[in-house]
Tab-separated table of C-alpha atoms and ligand atoms in Angstrom:
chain	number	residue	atom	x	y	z
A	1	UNK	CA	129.572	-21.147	-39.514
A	2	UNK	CA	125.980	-21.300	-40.277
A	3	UNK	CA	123.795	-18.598	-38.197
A	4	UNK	CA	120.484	-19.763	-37.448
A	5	UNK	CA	117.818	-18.049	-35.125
A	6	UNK	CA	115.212	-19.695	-33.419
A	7	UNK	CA	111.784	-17.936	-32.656
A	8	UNK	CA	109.664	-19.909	-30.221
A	9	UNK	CA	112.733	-21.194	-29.288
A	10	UNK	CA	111.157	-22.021	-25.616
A	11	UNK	CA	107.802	-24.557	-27.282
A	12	UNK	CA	108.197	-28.072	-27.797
A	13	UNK	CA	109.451	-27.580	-31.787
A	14	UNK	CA	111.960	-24.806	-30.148
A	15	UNK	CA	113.633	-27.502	-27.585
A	16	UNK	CA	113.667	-29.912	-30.690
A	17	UNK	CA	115.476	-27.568	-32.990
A	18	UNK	CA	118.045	-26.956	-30.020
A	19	UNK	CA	118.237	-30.625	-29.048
A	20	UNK	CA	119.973	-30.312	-32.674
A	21	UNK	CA	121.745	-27.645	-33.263
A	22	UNK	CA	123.179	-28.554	-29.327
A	23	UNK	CA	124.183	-31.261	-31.146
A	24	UNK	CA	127.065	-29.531	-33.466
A	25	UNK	CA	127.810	-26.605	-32.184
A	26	UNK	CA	131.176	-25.812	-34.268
A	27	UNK	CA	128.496	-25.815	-37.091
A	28	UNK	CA	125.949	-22.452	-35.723
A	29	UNK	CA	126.294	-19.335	-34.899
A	30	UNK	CA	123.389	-18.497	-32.825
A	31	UNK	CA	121.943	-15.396	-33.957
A	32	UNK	CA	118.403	-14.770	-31.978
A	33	UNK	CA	116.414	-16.983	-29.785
A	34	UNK	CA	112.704	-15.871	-29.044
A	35	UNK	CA	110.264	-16.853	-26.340
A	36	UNK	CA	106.950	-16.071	-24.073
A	37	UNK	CA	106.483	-16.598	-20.564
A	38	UNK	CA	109.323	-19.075	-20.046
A	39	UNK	CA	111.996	-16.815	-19.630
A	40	UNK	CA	114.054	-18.729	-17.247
A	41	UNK	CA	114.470	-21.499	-19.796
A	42	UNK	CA	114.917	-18.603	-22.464
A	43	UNK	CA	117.911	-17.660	-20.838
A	44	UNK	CA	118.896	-21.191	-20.056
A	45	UNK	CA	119.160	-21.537	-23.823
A	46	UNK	CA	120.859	-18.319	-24.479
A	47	UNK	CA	123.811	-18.954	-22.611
A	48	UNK	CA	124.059	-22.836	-23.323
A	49	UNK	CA	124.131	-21.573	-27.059
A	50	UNK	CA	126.369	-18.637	-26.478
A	51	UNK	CA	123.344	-16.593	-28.478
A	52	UNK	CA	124.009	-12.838	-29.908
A	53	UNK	CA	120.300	-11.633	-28.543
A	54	UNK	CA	117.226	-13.035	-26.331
A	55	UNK	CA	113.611	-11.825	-26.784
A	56	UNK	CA	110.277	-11.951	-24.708
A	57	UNK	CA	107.610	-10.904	-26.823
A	58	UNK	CA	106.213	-9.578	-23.304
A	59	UNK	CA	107.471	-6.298	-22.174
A	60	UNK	CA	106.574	-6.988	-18.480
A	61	UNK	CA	109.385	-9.808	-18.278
A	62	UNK	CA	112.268	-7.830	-19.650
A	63	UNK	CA	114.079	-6.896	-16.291
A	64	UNK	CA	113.807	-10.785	-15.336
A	65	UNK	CA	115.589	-11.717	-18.556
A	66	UNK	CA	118.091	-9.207	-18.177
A	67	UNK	CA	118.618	-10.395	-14.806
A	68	UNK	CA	118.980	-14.309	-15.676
A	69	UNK	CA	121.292	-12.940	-18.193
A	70	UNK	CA	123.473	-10.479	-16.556
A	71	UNK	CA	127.282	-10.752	-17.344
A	72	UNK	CA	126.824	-12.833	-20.284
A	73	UNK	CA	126.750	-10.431	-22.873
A	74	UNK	CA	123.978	-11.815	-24.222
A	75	UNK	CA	121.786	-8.656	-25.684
A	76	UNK	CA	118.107	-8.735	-23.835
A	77	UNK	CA	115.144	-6.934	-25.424
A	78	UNK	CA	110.855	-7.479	-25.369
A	79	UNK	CA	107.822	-7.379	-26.725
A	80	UNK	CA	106.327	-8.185	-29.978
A	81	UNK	CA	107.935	-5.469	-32.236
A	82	UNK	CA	111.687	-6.579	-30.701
A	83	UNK	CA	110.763	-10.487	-31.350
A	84	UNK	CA	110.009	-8.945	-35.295
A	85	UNK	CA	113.071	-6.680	-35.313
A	86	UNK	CA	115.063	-9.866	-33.845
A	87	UNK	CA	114.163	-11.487	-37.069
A	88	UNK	CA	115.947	-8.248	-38.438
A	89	UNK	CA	119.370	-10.076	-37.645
A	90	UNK	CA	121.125	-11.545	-40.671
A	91	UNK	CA	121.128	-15.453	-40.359
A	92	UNK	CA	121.064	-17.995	-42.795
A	93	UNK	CA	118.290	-20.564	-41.531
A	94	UNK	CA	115.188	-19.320	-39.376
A	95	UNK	CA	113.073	-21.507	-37.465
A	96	UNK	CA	109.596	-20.777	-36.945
A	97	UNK	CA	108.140	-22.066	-34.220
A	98	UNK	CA	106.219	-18.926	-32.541
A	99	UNK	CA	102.525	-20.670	-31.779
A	100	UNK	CA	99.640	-19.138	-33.485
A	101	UNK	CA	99.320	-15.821	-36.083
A	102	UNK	CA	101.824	-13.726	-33.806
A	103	UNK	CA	104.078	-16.165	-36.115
A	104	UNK	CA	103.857	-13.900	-39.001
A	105	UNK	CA	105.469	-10.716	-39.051
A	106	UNK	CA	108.555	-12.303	-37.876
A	107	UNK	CA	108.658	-14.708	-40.567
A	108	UNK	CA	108.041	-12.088	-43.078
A	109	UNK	CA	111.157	-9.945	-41.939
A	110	UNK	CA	113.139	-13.456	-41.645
A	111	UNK	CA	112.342	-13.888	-45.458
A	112	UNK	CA	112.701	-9.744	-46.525
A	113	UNK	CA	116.543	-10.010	-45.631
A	114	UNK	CA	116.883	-13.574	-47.163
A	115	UNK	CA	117.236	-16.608	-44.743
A	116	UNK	CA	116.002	-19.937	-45.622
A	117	UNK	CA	112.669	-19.920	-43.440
A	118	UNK	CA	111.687	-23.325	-41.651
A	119	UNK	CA	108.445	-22.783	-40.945
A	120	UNK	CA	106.591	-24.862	-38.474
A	121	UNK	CA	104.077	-22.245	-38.045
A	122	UNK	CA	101.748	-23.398	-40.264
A	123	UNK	CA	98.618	-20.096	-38.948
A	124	UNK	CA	101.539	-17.757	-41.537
A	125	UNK	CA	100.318	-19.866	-44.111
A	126	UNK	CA	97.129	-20.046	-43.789
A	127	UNK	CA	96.510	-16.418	-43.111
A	128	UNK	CA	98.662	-15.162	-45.475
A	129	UNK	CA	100.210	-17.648	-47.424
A	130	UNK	CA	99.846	-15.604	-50.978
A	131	UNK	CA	102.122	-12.884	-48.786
A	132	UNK	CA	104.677	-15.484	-47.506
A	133	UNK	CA	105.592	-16.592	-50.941
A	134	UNK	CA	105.613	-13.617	-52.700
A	135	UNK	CA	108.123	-12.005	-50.433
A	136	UNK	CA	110.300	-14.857	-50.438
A	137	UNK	CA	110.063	-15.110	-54.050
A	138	UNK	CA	110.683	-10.860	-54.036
A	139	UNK	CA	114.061	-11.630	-51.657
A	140	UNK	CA	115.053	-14.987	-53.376
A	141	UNK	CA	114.278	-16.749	-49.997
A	142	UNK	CA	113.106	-20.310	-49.522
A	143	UNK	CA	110.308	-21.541	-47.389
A	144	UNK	CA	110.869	-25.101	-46.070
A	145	UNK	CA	108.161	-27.505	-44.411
A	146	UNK	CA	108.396	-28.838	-40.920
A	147	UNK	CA	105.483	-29.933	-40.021
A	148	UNK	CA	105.790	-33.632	-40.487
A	149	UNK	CA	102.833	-34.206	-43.219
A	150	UNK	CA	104.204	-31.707	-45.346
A	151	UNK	CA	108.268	-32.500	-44.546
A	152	UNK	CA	106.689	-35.972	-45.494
A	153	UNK	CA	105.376	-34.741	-48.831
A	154	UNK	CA	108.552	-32.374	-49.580
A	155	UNK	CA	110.281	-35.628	-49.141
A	156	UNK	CA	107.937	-37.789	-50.962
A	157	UNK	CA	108.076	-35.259	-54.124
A	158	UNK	CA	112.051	-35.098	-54.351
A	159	UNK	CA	112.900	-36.445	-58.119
A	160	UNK	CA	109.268	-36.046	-59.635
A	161	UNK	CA	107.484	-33.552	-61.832
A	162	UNK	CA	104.254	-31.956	-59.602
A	163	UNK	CA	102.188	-32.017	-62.554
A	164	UNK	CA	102.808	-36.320	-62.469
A	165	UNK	CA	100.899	-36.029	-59.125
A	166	UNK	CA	97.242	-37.370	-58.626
A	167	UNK	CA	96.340	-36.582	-55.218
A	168	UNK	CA	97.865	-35.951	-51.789
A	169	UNK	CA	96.756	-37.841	-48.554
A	170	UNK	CA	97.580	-36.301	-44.932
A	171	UNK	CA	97.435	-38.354	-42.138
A	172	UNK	CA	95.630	-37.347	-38.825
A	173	UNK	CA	96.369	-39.322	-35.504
A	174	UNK	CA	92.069	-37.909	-34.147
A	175	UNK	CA	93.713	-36.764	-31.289
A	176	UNK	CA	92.571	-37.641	-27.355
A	177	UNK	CA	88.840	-37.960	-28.699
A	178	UNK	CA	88.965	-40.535	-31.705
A	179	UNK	CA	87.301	-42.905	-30.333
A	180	UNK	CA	84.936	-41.003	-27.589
A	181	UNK	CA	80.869	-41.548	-28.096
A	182	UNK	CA	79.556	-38.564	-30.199
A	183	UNK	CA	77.084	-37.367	-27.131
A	184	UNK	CA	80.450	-37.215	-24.782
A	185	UNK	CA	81.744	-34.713	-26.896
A	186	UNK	CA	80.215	-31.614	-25.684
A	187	UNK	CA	81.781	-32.376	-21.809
A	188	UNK	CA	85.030	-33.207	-23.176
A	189	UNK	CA	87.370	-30.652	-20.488
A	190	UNK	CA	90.249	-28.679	-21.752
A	191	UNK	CA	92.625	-30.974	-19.509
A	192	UNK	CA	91.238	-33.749	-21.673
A	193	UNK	CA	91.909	-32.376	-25.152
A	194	UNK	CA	95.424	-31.420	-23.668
A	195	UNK	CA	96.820	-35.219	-23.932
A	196	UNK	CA	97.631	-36.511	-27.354
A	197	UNK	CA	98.239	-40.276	-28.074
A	198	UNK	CA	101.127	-39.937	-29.630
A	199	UNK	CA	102.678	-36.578	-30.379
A	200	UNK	CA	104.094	-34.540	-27.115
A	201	UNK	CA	103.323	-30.984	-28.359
A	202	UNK	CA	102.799	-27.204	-27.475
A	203	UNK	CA	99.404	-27.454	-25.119
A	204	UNK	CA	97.308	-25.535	-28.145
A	205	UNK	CA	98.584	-27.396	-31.191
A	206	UNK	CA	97.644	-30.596	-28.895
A	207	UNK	CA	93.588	-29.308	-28.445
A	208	UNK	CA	93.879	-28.620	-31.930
A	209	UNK	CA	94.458	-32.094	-32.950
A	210	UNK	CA	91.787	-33.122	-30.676
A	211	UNK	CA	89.490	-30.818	-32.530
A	212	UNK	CA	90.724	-31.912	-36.047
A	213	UNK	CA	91.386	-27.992	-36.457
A	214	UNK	CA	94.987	-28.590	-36.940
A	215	UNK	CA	94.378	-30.814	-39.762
A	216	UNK	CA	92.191	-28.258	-40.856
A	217	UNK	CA	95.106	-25.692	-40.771
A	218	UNK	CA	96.942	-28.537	-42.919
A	219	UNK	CA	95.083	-28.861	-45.363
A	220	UNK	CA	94.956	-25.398	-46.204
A	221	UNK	CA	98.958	-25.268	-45.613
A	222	UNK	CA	99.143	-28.535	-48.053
A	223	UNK	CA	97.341	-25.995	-50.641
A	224	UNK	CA	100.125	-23.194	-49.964
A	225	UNK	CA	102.706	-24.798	-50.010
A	226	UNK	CA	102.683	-26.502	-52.768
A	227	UNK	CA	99.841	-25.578	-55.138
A	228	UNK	CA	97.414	-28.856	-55.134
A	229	UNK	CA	93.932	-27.939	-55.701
A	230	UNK	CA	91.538	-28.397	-52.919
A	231	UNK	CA	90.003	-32.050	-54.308
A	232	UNK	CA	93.367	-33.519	-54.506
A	233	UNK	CA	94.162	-33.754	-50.805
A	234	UNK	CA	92.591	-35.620	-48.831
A	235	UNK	CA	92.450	-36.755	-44.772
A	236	UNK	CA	93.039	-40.503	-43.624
A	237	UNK	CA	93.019	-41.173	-39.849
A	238	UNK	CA	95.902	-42.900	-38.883
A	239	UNK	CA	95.795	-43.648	-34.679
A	240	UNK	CA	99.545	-44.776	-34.851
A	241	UNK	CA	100.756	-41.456	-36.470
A	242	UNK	CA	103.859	-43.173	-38.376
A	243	UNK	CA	102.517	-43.002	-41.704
A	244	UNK	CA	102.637	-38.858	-42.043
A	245	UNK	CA	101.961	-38.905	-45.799
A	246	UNK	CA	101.464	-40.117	-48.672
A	247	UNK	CA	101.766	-38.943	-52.579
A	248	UNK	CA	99.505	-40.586	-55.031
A	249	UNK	CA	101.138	-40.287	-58.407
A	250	UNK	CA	99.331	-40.814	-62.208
A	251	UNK	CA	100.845	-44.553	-62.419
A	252	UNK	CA	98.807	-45.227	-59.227
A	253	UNK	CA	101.963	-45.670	-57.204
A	254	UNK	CA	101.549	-43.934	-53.560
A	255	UNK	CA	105.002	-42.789	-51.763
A	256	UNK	CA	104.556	-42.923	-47.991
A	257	UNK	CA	106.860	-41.346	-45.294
A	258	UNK	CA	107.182	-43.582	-42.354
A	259	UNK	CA	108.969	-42.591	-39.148
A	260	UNK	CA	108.287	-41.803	-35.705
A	261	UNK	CA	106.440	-39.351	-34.001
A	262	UNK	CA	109.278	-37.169	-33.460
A	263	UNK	CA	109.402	-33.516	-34.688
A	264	UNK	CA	113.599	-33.940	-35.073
A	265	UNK	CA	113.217	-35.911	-38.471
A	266	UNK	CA	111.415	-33.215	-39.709
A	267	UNK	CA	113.368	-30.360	-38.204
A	268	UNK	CA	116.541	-32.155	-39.554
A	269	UNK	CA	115.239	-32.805	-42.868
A	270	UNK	CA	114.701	-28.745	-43.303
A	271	UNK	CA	118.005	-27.939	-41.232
A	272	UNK	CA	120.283	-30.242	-43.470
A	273	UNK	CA	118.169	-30.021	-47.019
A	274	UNK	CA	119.239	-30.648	-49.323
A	275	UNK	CA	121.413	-33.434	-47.657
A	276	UNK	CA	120.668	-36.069	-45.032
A	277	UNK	CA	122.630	-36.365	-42.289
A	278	UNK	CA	121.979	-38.882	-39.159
A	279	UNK	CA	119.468	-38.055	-36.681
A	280	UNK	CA	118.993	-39.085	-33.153
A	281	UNK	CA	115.245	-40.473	-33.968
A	282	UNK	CA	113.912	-44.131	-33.326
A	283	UNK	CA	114.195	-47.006	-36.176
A	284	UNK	CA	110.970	-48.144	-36.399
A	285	UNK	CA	110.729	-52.441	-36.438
A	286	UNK	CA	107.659	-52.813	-38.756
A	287	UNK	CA	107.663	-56.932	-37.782
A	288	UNK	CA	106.793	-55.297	-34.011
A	289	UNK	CA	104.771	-52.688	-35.252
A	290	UNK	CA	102.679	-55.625	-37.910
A	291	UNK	CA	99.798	-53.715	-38.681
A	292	UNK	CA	98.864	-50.069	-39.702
A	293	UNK	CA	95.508	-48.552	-39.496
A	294	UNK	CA	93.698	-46.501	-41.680
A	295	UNK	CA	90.065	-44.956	-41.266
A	296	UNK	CA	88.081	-42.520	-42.905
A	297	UNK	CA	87.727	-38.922	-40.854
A	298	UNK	CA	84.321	-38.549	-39.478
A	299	UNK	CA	82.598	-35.205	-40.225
A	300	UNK	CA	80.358	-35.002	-37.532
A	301	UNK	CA	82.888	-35.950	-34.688
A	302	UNK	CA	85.060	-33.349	-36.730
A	303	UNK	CA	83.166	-30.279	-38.301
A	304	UNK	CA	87.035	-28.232	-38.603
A	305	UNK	CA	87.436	-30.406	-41.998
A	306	UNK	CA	84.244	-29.430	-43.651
A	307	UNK	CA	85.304	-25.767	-42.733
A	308	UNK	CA	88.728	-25.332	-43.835
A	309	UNK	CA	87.227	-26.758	-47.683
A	310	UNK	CA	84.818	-24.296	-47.182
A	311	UNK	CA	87.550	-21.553	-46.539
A	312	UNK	CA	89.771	-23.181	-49.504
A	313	UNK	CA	86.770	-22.496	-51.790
A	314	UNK	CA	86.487	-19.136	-50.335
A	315	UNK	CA	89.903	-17.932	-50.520
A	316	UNK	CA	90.940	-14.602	-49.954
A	317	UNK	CA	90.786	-13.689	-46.427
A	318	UNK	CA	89.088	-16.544	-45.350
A	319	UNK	CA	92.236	-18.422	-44.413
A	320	UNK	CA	92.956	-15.160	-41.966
A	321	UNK	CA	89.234	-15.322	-40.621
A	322	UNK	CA	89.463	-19.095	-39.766
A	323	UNK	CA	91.985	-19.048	-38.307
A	324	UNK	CA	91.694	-15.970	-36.209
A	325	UNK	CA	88.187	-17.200	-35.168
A	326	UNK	CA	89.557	-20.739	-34.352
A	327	UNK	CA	92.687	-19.164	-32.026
A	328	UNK	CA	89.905	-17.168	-30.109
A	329	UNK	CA	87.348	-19.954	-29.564
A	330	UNK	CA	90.840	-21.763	-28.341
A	331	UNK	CA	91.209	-19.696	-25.740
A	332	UNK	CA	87.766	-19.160	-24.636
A	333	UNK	CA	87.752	-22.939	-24.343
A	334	UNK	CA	90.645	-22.875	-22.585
A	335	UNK	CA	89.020	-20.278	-20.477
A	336	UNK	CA	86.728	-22.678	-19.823
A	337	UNK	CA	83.862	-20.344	-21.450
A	338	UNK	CA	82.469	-22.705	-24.100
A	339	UNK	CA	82.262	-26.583	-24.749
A	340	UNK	CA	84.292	-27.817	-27.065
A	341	UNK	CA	81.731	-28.779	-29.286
A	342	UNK	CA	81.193	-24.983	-29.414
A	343	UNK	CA	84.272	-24.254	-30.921
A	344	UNK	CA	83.761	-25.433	-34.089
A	345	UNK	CA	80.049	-23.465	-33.996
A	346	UNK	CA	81.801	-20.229	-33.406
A	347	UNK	CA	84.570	-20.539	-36.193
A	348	UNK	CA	81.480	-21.627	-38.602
A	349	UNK	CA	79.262	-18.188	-37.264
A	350	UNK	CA	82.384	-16.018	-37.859
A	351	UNK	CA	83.161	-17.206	-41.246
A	352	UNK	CA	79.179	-16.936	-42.459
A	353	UNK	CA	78.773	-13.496	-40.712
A	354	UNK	CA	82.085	-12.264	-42.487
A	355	UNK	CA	81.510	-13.751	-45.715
A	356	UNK	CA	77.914	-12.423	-45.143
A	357	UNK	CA	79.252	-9.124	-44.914
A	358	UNK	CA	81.462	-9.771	-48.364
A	359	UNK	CA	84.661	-9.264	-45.588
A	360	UNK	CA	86.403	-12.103	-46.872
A	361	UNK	CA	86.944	-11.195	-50.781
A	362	UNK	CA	90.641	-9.631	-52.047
A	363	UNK	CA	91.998	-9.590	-55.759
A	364	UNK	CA	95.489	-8.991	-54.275
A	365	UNK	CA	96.518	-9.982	-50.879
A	366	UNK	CA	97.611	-7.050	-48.063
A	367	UNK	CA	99.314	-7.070	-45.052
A	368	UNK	CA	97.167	-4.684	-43.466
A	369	UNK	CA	93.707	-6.697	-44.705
A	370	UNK	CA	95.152	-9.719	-43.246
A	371	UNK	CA	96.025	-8.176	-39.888
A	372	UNK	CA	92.574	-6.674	-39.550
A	373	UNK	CA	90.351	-9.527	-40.641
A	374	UNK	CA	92.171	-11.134	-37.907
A	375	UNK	CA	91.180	-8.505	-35.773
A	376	UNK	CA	88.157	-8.695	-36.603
A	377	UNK	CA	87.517	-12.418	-36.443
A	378	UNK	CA	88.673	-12.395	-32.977
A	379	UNK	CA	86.005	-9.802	-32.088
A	380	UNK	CA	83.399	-12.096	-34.077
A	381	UNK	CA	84.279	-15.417	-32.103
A	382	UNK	CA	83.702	-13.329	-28.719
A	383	UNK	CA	80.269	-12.375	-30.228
A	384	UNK	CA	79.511	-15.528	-31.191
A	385	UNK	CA	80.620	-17.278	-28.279
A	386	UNK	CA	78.464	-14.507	-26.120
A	387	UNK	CA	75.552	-15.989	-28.610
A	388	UNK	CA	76.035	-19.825	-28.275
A	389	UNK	CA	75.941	-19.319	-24.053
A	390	UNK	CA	73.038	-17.174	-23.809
A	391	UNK	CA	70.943	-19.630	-26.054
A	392	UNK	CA	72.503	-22.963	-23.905
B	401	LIG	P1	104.465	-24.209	-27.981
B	401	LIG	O1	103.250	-23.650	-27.360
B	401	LIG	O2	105.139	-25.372	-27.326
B	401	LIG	O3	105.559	-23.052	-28.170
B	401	LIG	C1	105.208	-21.816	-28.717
B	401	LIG	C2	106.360	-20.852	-28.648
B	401	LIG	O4	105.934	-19.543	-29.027
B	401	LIG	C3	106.960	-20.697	-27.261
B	401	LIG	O5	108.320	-20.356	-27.396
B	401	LIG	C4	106.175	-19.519	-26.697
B	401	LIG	O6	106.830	-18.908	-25.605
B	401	LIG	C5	106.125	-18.636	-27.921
B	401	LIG	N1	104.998	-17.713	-27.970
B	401	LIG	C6	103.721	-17.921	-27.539
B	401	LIG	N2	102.954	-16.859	-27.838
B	401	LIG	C7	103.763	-15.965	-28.454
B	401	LIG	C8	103.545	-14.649	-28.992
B	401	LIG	N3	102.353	-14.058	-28.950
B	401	LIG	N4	104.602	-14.009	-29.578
B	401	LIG	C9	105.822	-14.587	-29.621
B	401	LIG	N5	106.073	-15.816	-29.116
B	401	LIG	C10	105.054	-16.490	-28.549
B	401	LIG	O7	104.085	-24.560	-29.485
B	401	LIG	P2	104.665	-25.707	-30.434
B	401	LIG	O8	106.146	-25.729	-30.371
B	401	LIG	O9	103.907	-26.951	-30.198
B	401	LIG	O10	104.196	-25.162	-31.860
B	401	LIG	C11	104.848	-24.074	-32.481
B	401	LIG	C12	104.336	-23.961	-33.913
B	401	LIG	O11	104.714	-25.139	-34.615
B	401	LIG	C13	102.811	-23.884	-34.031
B	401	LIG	O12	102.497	-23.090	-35.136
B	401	LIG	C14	102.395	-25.331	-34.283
B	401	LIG	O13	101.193	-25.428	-34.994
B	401	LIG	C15	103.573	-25.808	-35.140
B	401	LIG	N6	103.806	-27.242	-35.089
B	401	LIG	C16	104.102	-27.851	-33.898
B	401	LIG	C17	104.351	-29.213	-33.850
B	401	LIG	C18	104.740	-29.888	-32.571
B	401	LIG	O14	105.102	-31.073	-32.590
B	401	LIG	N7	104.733	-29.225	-31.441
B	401	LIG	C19	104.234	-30.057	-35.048
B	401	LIG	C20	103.963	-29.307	-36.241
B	401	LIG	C21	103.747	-27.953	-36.252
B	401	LIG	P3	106.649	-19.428	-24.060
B	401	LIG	O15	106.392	-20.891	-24.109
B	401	LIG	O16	107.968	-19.053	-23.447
B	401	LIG	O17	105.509	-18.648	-23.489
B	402	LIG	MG1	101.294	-31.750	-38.517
C-alpha cells in the first residue's frame, strides 16, 4: 500500500486529491491529513479515510477535533509546528495543498525524509525555490507539478531534450475582471474578485487570478521548476482556460495540453506518474467547443506581470518579498482596507523599499533569510498600505 498524506487536505485541491484517493482505497494508506478552520470536515475526512493522524494548524480548535474524533483512534494534534512535524510521518507521496507561504516548512520536512512531493503550493517555490530543490536533491526526493500550467508543461516535455525547447507559454483565464473598463477597477469589491469564470478554487487563489498575481506566482514557479530563463516564458490570455500550456520547441512545433478545468487531471497526472491511469474528468468535444481564444495580457489592467519579471531579474529574496507583500495586501483587501487597484501599488512599494535597502540580495539561499524577508515584507505592505490611504 502506498501512504500518502495530504496537507490542506480541507481546500478545494485537498477535496480533489481525496475525491481520488476515495476512489481506490485498497491502494493508500493514509498517513496525515492537515487543515485550518474547517475542522468538522477535517475529521469528516479522517475517519472516511481511516487516517493515522489529523492536524489544525490552530491550537484553539484542538479540543473540537479531538471531540469530532473521539473513539476513532485517529491521533489529533495543532498548530503550525504539529502540521510540520505531521509531515515528519514516513509516506511515500505528499500533497501540498496548504494556501499561501505557511506551505513551506511542511514541504521541506515532506522532502528531508524522502516522499515524492506534489506540490500545488506554488508561494514554496517562489519564496524559496533554490531551498526546495536542493533538499530534495540532498534526500533523493522528487518534486512534481500540480498546478495545471506546469502539470501541462511536465506533460508536454515527456520524451524531449530541455535544451530543444524555444520558449514556454502559460495560459491565464484574466479572472472575474478581464473584460471590466480600466476606471472600474479601483471599486472592484472583494466579493467580486471572489468568482472565477471557470476554475472553482480556494477564495485567495481565486482574487489572485483576478489580480493576475497568480500568474505572476507562475511565472516565477515556471522558472523553478524547470530552469527556463525569464524571456522564454511568456503569458497568453485564454478566457476558456482549456488550453493550460503550451511548449514551443526549436522546429517551431508548439505542444499544447488541452483538458478541462478540473484540478483531478492534474492531481492524477502527479499521483499516478509515471503512468496514466483513467480519471473521472470531462472529454472535451472540440466540434462544440469550435473556437479557442487567445489575447495578449494587458499590463495596465494587470501590473502583477510586470512585477514578478522584475523579481525574476532580481532574484534572491525577491521571490520571498513578493510574495510576502502580495499575501498581506490580500488580506488587507480582503479586510476591505485598500482597493484592489492598491494591491498591486503596495507589492511594487515593498519590493523598491527592500531592494532600496539592498534586502533582497543572497549568494546562497537560507532558511532563516527567507523566513524573515517574509517577515519583513508583511510589515512593509502594512506600511505601505497605511501610505496609499492617508494620501487617497
Ligand atoms: P484553499 O483555501 O481552498 O485551501 C487551503 C488549505 O490550507 C485548507 O486546507 C486550509 O484549511 C489550509 N490552511 C490555510 N491556512 C493555513 C495555514 N496557515 N497553515 C496550515 N494550513 C492552512 O486553497 P486551494 O486548495 O485553492 O489552494 C491550495 C494551494 O494550491 C495554493 O497554494 C494554491 O495557489 C494552489 N493551487 C490551487 C489550485 C486550485 O484549483 N484551487 C490550482 C493550482 C494551484 P481550512 O480551509 O480548514 O481553514
Ligand atoms: Mg495555475
Amino acid at each position: 500500500m502506498r501512504r500518502v498524506s495530504i496537507f490542506g487536505a480541507t481546500g478545494s485541491v485537498g477535496v480533489s486529491t481525496i475525491d481520488l484517493i476515495a476512489r481506490d482505497p485498497e491502494k493508500y494508506k493514509v498517513v496525515a491529513l492537515t487543515g485550518g478552520r474547517n475542522v468538522a470536515r477535517l475529521a469528516e475526512q479522517a475517519r472516511a479515510l481511516d487516517a493515522e493522524l489529523a492536524v489544525t494548524c490552530f491550537p484553539e480548535l484542538k479540543e473540537e477535533l479531538a471531540d469530532r474524533l473521539s473513539g476513532s483512534g485517529i491521533a489529533v494534534e495543532a498548530g503550525p509546528e504539529a502540521v510540520v512535524e505531521a509531515a515528519n510521518r514516513p509516506a511515500d507521496w505528499v500533497m501540498s495543498a496548504i494556501v499561501g507561504a505557511a506551505g513551506l516548512l511542511p514541504g521541506l520536512k515532506a522532502l528531508e525524509q524522502g516522499a515524492t512531493l506534489a506540490l500545488a503550493n506554488k508561494e514554496s517555490l517562489v519564496c524559496a525555490g533554490e531551498i526546495l530543490m536542493r533538499t530534495a536533491h540532498r534526500h533523493g526526493a522528487d518534486v512534481l507539478p500540480v498546478d495545471s500550467e506546469h502539470s501541462a508543461v511536465w506533460q508536454a516535455l515527456v520524451g524531449e531534450d530541455i535544451s530543444d525547447v524555444e520558449r514556454v507559454i502559460i495560459t491565464a483565464s484574466g479572472g472575474a475582471f478581464r473584460d471590466w473598463p480600466l476606471e472600474d477597477l479601483p471599486k472592484a469589491t472583494p466579493e467580486q474578485a471572489c468568482t472565477h469564470p471557470n476554475w472553482s478554487m480556494g477564495q485567495r487563489i481565486t482574487v489572485d487570478s483576478a489580480s493576475m498575481f497568480n500568474k505572476g506566482l507562475e511565472l516565477i514557479e515556471t522558472r523553478e521548476f524547470f530552469g527556463f530563463q525569464p524571456a522564454q516564458i511568456e503569458v497568453v490570455v485564454h478566457p476558456q482556460s482549456l488550453v493550460h500550456a503550451l511548449v514551443g520547441f526549436r522546429d517551431g512545433a508548439l505542444m499544447a495540453h488541452v483538458g478541462p478545468p478540473d484540478m483531478r487531471h492534474a492531481i492524477g497526472y502527479a499521483l499516478n506518474y509515471p503512468q496514466r491511469r483513467s480519471l473521472p474528468v470531462e472529454r472535451l468535444d472540440l466540434v462544440e467547443i469550435g473556437a479557442l481564444e487567445f489575447r495578449a495580457p494587458c499590463e495596465i489592467r494587470w501590473p502583477a506581470l510586470r512585477l514578478a519579471r522584475e523579481v525574476m531579474e532580481i532574484r534572491g529574496l525577491a521571490g520571498a518579498a513578493f510574495n510576502g507583500a502580495k499575501e498581506r495586501a490580500l488580506d488587507l483587501f480582503l479586510a476591505g482596507r485598500i482597493g484592489f487597484t492598491d494591491m498591486a501599488a503596495v507589492v511594487e512599494s515593498v519590493l523598491e523599499a527592500m531592494q532600496a535597502e539592498d534586502a533582497l540580495k543572497c549568494d546562497r539561499m537560507r532558511l532563516e533569510d527567507v523566513i524573515e524577508t517574509d517577515h519583513f515584507a508583511r510589515k512593509r505592505a502594512d506600511e505601505a498600505a497605511r501610505r496609499i490611504n492617508k494620501d487617497s
